[in-house]
Coordinates of C-alpha atoms in Angstrom, one line a residue:
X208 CA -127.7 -65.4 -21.6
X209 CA -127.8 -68.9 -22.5
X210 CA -129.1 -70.8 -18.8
X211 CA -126.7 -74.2 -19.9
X212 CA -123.7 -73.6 -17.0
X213 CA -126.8 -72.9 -14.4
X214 CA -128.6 -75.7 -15.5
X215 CA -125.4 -78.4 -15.5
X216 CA -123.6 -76.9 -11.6
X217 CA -127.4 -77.1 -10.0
X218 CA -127.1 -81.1 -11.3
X219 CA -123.9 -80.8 -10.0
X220 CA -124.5 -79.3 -6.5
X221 CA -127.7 -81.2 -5.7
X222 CA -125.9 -84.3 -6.0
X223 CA -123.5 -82.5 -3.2
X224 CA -125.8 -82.1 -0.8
X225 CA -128.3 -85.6 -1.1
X226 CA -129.9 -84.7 1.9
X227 CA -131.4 -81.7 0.7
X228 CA -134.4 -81.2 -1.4
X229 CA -133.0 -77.8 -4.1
X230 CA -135.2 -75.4 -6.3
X231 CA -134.5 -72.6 -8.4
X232 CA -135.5 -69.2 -8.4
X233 CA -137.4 -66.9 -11.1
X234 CA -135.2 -64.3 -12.8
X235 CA -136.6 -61.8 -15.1
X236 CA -135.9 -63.5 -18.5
X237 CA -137.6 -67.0 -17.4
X238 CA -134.3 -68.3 -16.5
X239 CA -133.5 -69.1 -12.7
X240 CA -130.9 -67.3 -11.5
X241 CA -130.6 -68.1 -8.0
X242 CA -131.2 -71.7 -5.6
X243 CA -132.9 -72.3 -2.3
X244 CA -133.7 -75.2 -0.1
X245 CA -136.9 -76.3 -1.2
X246 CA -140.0 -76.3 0.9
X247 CA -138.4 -74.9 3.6
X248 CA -138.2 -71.0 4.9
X249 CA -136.2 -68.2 7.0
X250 CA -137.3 -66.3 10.4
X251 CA -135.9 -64.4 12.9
X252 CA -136.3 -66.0 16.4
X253 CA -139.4 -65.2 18.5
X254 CA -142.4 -63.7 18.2
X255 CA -141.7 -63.2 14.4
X256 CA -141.1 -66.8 14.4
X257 CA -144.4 -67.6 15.5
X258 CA -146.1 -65.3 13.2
X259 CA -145.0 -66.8 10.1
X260 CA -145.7 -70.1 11.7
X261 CA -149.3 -69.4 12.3
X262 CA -149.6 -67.2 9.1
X263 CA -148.1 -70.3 6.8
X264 CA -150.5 -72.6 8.5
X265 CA -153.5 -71.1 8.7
X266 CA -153.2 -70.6 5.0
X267 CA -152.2 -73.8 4.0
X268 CA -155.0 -75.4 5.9
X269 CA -157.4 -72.9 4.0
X270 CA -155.8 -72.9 0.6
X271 CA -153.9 -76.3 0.6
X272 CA -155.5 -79.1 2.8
X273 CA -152.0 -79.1 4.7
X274 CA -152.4 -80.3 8.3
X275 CA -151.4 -78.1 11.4
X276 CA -147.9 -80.3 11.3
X277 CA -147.1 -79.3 7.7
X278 CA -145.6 -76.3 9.0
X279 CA -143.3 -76.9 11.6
X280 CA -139.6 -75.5 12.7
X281 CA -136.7 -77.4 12.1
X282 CA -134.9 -77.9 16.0
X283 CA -134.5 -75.8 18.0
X284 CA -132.0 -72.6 17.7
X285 CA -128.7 -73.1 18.4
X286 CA -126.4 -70.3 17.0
X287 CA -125.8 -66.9 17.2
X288 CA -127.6 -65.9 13.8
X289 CA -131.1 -65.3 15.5
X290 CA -132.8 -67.6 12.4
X291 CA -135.4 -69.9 12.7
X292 CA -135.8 -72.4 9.8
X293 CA -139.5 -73.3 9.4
X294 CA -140.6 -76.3 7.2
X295 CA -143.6 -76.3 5.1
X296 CA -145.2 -79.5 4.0
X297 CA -142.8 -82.4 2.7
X298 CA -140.3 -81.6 -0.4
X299 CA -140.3 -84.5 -1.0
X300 CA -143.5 -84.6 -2.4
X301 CA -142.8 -82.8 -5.4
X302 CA -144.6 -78.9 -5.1
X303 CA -142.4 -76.7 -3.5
X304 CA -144.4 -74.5 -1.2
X305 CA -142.1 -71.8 -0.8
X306 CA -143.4 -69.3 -3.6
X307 CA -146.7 -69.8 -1.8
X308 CA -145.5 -68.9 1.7
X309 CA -144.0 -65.8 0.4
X310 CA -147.2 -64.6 -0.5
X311 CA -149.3 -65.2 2.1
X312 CA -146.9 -63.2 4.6
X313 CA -146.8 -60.3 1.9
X314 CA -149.8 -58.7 4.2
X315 CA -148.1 -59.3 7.3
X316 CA -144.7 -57.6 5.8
X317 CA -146.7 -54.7 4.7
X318 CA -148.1 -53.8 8.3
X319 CA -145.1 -54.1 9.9
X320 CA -142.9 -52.3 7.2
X321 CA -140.2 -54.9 7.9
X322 CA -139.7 -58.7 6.2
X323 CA -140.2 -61.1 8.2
X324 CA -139.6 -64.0 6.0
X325 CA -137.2 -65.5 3.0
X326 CA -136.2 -68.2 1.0
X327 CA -133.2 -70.3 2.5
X328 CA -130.4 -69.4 -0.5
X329 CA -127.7 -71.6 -1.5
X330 CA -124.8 -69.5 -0.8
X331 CA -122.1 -70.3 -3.7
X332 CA -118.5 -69.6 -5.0
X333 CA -119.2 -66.3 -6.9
X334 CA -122.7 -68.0 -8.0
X335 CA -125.7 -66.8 -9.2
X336 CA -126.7 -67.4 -13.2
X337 CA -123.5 -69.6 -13.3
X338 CA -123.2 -70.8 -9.7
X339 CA -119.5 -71.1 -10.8
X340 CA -116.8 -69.1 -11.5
X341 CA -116.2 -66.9 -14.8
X342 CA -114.3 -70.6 -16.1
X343 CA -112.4 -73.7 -14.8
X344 CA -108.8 -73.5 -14.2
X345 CA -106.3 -73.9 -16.7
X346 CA -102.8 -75.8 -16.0
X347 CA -99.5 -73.3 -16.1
X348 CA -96.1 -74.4 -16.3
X349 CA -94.1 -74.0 -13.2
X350 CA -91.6 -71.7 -15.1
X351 CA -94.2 -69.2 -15.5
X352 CA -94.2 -66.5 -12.7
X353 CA -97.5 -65.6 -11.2
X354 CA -99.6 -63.3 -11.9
X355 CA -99.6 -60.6 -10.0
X356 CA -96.4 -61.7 -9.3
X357 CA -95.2 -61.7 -5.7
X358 CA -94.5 -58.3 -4.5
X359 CA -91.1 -56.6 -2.9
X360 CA -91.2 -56.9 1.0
X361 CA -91.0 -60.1 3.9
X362 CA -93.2 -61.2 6.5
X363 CA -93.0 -60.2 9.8
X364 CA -95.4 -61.7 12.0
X365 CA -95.3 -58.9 14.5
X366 CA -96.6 -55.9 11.6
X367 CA -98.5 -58.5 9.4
X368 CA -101.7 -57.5 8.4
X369 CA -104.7 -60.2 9.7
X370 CA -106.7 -61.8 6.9
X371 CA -109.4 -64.1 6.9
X372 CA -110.5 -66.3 3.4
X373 CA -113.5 -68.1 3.5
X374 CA -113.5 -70.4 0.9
X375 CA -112.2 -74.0 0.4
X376 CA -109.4 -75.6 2.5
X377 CA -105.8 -75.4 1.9
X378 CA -105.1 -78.1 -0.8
X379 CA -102.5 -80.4 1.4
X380 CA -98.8 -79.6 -0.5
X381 CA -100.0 -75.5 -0.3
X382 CA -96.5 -74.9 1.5
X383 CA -94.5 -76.2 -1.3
X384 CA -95.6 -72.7 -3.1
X385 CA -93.0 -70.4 -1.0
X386 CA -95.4 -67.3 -1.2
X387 CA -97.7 -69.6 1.1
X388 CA -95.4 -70.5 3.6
X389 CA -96.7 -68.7 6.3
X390 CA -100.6 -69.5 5.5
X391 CA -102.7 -71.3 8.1
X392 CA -105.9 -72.7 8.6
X393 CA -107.6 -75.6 7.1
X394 CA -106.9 -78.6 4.9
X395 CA -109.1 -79.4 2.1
X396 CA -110.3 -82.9 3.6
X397 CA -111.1 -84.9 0.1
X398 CA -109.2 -82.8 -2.8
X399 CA -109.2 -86.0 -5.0
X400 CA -112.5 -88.7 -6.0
X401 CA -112.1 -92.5 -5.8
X402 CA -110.7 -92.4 -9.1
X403 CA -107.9 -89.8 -7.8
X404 CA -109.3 -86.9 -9.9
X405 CA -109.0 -83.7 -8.7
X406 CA -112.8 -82.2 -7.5
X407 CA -113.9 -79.5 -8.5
X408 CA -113.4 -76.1 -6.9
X409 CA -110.2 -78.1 -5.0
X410 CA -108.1 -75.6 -4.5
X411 CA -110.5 -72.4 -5.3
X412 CA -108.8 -71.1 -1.3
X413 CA -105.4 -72.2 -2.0
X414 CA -105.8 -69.9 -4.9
X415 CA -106.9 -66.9 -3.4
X416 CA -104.7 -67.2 -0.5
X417 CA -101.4 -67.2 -3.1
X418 CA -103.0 -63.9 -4.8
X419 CA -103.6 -62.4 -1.5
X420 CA -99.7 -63.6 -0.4
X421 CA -98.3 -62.1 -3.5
X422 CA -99.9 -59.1 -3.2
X423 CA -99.2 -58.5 0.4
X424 CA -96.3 -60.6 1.5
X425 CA -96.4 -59.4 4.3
X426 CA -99.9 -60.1 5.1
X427 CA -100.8 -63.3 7.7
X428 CA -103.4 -65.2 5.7
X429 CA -105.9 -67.7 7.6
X430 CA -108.1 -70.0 4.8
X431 CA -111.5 -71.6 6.4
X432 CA -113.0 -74.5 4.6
X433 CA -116.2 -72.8 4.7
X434 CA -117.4 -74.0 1.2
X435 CA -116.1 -77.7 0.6
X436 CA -119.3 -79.0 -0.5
X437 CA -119.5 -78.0 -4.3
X438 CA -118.3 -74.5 -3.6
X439 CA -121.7 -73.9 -1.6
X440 CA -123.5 -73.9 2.1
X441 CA -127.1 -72.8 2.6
X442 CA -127.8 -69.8 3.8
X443 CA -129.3 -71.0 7.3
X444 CA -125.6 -72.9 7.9
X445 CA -123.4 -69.9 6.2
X446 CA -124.1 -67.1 8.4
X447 CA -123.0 -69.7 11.6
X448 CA -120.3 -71.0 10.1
X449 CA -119.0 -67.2 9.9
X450 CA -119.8 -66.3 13.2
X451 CA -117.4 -69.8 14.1
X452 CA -114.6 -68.4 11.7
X453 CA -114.2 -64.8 13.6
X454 CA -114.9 -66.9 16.5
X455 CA -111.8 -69.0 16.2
X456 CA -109.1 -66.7 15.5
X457 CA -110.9 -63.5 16.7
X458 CA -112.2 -60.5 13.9
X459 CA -109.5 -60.2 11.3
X460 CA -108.3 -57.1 9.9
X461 CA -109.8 -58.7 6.6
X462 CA -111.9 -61.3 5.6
X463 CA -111.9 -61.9 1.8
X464 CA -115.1 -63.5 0.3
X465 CA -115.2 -64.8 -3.0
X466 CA -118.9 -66.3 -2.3
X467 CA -122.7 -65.0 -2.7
X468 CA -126.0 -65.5 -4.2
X469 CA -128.9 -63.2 -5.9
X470 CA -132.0 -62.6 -4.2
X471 CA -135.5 -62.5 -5.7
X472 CA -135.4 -58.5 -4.1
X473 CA -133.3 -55.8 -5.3
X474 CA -132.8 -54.6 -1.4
X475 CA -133.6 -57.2 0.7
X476 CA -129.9 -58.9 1.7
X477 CA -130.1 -62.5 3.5
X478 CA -131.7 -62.8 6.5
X479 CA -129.2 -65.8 7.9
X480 CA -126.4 -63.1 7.9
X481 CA -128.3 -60.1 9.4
X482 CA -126.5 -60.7 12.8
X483 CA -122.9 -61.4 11.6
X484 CA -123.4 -58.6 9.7
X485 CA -124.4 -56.3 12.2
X486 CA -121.6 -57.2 14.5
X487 CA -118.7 -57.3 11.5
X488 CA -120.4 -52.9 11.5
X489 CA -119.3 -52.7 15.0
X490 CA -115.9 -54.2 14.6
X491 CA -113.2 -52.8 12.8
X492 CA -113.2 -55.4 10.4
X493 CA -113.1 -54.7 6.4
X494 CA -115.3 -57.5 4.5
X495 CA -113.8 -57.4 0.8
X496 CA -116.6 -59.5 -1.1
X497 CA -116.5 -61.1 -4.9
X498 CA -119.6 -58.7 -6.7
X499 CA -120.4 -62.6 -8.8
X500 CA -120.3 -63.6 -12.4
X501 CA -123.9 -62.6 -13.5
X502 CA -123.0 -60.2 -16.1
X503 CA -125.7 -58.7 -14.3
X504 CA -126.4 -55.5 -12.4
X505 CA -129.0 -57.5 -10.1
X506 CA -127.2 -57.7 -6.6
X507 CA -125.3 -60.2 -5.3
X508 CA -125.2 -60.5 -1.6
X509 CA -123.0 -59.9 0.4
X510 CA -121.0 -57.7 -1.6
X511 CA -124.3 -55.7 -2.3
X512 CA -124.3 -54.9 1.3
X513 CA -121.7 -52.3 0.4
X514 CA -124.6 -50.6 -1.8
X515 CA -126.6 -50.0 1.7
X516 CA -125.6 -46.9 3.3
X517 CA -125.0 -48.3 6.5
X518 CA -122.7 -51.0 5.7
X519 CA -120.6 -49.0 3.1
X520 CA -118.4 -48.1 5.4
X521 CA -117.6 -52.1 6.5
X522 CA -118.1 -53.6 2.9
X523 CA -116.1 -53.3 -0.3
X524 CA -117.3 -54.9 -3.5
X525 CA -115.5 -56.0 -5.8
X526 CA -115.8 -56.6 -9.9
X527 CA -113.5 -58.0 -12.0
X528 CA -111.6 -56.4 -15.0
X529 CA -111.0 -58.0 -18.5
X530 CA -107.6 -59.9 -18.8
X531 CA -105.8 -56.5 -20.4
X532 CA -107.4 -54.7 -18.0
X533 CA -109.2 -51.8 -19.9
X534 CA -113.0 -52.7 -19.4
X535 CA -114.8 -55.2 -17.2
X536 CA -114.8 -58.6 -17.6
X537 CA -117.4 -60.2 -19.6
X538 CA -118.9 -62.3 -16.5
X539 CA -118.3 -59.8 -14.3
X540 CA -121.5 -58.2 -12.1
X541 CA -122.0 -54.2 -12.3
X542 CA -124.1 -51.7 -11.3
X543 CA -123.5 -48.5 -8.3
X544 CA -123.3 -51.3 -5.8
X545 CA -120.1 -52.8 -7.1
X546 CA -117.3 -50.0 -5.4
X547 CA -114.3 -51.1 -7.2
X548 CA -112.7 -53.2 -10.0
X549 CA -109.7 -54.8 -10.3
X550 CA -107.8 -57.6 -12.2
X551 CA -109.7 -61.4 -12.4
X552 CA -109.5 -62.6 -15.4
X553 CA -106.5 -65.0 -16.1
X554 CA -104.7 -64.3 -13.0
X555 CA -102.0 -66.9 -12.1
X556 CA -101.5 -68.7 -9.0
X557 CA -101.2 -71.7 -6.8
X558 CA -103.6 -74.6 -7.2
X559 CA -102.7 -78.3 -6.7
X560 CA -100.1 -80.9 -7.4
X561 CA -97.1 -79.6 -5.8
X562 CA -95.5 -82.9 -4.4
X563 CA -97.3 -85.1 -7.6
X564 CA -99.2 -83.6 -10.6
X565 CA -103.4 -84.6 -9.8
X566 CA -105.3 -84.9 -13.2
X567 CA -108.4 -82.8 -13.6
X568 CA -112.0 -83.2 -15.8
X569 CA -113.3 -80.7 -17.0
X570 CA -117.2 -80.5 -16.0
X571 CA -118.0 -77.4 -18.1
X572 CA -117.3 -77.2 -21.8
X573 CA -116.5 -73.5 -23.6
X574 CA -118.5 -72.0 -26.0
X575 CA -118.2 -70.8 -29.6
X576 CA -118.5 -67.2 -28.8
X577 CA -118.9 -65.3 -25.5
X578 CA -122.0 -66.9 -23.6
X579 CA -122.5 -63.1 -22.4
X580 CA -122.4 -61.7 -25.9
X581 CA -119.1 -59.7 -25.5
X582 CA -116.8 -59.4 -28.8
X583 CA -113.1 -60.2 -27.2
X584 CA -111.6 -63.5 -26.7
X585 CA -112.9 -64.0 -23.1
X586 CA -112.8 -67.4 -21.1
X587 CA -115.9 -68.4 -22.3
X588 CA -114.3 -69.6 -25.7
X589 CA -110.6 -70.5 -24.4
X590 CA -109.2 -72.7 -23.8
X591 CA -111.7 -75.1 -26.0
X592 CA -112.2 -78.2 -23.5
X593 CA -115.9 -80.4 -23.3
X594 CA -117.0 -80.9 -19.9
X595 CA -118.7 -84.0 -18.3
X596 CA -121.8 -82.1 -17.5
X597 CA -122.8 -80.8 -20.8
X598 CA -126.0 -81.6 -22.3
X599 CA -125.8 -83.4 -25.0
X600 CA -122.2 -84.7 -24.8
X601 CA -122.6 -88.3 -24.9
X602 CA -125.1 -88.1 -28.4
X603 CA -122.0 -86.6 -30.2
X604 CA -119.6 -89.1 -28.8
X605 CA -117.5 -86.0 -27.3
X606 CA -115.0 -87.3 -24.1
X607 CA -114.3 -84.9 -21.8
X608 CA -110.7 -83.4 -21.5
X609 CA -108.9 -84.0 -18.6
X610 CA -105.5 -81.6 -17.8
X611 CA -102.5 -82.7 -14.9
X612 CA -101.7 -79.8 -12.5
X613 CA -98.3 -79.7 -11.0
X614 CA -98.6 -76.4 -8.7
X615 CA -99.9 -73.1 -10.8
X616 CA -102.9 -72.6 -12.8
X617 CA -104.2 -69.7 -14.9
X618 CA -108.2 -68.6 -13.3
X619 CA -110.7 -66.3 -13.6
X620 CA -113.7 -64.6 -12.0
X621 CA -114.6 -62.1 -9.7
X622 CA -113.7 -64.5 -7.1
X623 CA -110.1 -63.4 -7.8
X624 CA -110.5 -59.8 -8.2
X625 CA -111.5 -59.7 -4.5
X626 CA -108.3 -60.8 -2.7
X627 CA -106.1 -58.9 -5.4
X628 CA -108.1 -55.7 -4.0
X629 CA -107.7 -57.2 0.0
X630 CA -104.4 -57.7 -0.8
X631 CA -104.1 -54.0 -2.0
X632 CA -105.6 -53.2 1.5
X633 CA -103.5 -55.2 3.5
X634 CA -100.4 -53.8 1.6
X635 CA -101.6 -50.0 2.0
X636 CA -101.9 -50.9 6.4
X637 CA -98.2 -52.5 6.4
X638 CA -96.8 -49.9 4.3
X639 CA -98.2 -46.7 5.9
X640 CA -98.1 -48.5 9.6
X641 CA -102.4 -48.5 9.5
X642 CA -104.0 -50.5 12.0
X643 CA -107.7 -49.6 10.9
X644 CA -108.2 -51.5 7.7
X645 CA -111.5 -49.1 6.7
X646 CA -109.0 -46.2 7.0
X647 CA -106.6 -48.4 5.1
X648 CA -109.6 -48.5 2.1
X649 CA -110.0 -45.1 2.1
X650 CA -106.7 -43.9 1.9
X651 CA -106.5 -46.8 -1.1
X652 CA -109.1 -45.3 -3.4
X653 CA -108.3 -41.4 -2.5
X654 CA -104.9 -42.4 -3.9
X655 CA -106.1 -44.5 -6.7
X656 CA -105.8 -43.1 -10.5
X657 CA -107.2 -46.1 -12.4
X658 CA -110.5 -45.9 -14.0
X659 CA -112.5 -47.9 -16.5
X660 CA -115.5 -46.9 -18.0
X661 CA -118.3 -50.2 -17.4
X662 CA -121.9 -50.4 -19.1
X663 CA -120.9 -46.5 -19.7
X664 CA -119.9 -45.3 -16.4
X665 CA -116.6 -44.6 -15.3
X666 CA -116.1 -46.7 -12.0
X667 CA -112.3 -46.9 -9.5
X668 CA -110.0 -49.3 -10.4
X669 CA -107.5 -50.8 -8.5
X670 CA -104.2 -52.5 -10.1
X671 CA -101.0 -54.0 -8.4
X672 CA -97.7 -52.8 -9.5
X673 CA -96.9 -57.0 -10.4
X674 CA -99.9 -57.5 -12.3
X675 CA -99.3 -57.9 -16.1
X676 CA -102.1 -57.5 -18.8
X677 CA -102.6 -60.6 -20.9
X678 CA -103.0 -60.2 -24.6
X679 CA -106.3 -60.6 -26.2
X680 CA -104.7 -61.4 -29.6
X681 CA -102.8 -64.7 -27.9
X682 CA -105.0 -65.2 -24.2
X683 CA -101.9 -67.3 -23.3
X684 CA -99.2 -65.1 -23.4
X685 CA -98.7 -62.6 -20.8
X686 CA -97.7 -59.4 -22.3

């Protein structure tokens, strides 16, 4: 898998978050497949605290020369998440210490059976290999309906079904799409740079939240701008930025969360969300989580957490099928610890513009065949556009395209599958008068007849009524 989309959103990010020093992680092939704050590391509170403190620094002062200040906490702890960031030596002079730190707490770990320390991840928008979605939105004319289109039924505020979308804000015209009429929350605070060009991921939450309102009309949709900052948050900020979501509203029936990163372990989870994901077991609550756009089977937390036997019952992952629906998408994760596919590639729905069409770059340019090796005309290769980040682009003279959106676009990624399938939940409480939304997801798959067969195995699939395939011959035309 070619590393060029990693390579150009980790430029892209960085520059996001100036203040912080970023690294990537190893991945099996020699590419990195993951980011983290450099040079600095995760602990719980306490006396494990302390221990990787005093661990780190005695052997840094052994193997390193690092004075007794090199390793030092970060302020004190000031949220519910029960982590301790713990900075080692100064990134900024180049070696990042965190692969070292790792292994000198490796003893440690092993006596206690129980980790005790991690890497501080950049949690992204549906991330990982890509750290971007499966492609870049694609301008749709306001004649054309959405897809899934909006579903029979009303709102009713008193029945509603609660559900939460951490993502981006609302982009400010949002209620100009009648579908969204009745969403709340918060308003994207920059959607346009100084040169008025829409940023990118503007919008990413508006879009989820029409899917979600199509699905489920009568569903009472709350968007958080969680993730404003490039589509990402680091790990140390996410899991208390949660806690303040469920906080402000109280614990949803849903929260949909098209977000996540790999982790250099297979079963390890993040450490920053341990406590909000211990309390989200104890509620009610249903987390539906985007399974990322690897094309991998390596997990991708938190939807992974539904893999874990004793958070399957408060976490459904979800893929994302092909655009005709009949296999998975090419960017889509896989493996036993995605539960469920459903449609995400191509989908149609609100974006930006309403009130005047914004003009949008393109930062990633396509590729001439599928950068995941699939044979069908996937987004990889349509629409052809050249993106400002691309290596190489200004040797061969190429100008990057630029597109006006006036209220729908055409998106895909797993980011989307996951409020088609939180949609389907919400839909199945209303309709059968269910107040438990785990109950609500059973009852769903039990009753579900879809299947699709993915890297061999046969896995559930879950497609609304409204949802139309899109031809593979002509990736435009909705068939």
């Amino acid at each position: 898998m070619a590393p060029q989309r990693f390579h150009e959103q980790f430029d892209h990010i960085q520059r996001a978050m100036p203040g912080t020093a970023l690294a990537m992680g190893p991945y099996d092939d020699g590419d990195a497949h993951f980011l983290y704050e450099k040079g600095v590391v995760l602990a719980r509170d306490g006396e494990e605290a302390r221990l990787v403190e005093d661990t780190v620094r005695a052997h840094f002062t052994e193997t390193a020369g690092l004075v007794p200040d090199h390793v030092r906490r970060d302020g004190p702890h000031t949220n519910r998440t029960g982590v301790t960031r713990i900075r080692i030596g100064d990134p900024a002079e180049g070696a990042d210490t965190v692969p070292h730190a790792l292994r000198a707490l490796r003893e440690a770990e092993a006596r206690r059976s129980r980790r005790l320390v991690s890497r501080n991840h950049v949690v992204h928008i549906a991330g990982g290999v890509n750290a971007c979605p499966g492609d870049e939105p694609v301008p749709v004319a306001r004649t054309q309906p959405a897809n899934p289109a909006v579903a029979e039924g009303r709102y009713d505020a008193d029945t509603a079904a609660r559900v939460l979308v951490i993502d981006t804000g609302l982009v400010h015209d949002h209620d100009a799409y009648p579908p969204l009429a009745h969403t709340a929350g918060d308003i994207e605070p920059a959607e346009t740079d100084a040169d008025g060009v829409l940023r990118q991921y503007v919008g990413h939450g508006t879009f989820i939240a029409g899917i979600l309102a199509a699905v489920a009309p009568n569903t009472a949709v709350t968007v958080r701008n969680t993730l404003s900052d490039a589509g990402a948050i680091l790990e140390s900020e996410f899991g208390a930025r949660l806690f303040a979501a469920v906080d402000e509203g109280g614990w949803p029936d849903i929260i949909s969360l098209s977000a996540g990163t790999t982790t250099e372990g297979v079963t390890d989870g993040l450490l920053g969300l341990d406590a909000f994901m211990r309390e989200l077991r104890e509620q009610r609550t249903l987390l539906v989580a985007a399974a990322g756009n690897n094309s991998s089977h390596a997990p991708f937390w938190p939807a992974a957490y539904a893999g874990l036997p004793e958070y399957a019952d408060s976490v459904l992952s979800v893929g994302a099928l092909s655009a005709d629906g009949e296999s998975e998408a090419c960017f889509s994760n896989h493996g036993p610890w995605v539960q469920v596919f459903a449609p995400g590639e191509r989908l149609t729905s609100a974006l930006a513009g309403f009130d005047t069409p914004v003009p949008y770059i393109y930062q990633h340019s396509t590729y001439d065949g599928c950068r995941f090796d699939y044979d069908y005309s996937c987004t990889c290769q349509f629409p052809r556009h050249t993106g400002v980040l691309s290596e190489g682009r200004e040797s061969t003279g190429a100008k990057p395209h630029q597109v006006m959106f006036d209220g729908l676009a055409q998106w895909s990624g797993t980011s989307f599958a996951t409020p088609v399938v939180a949609g389907l939940v919400a839909a199945h409480m209303t309709a059968y008068g269910e107040r438990d939304p785990r109950a609500a997801r059973d009852g769903l798959l039990a009753a579900a007849t879809g299947s699709a067969e993915v890297r061999g195995a046969r896995v559930p699939v879950l497609r609304p009524p409204t949802w139309r395939p899109v031809s593979v011959a002509d990736p435009a035309v909705p068939v």
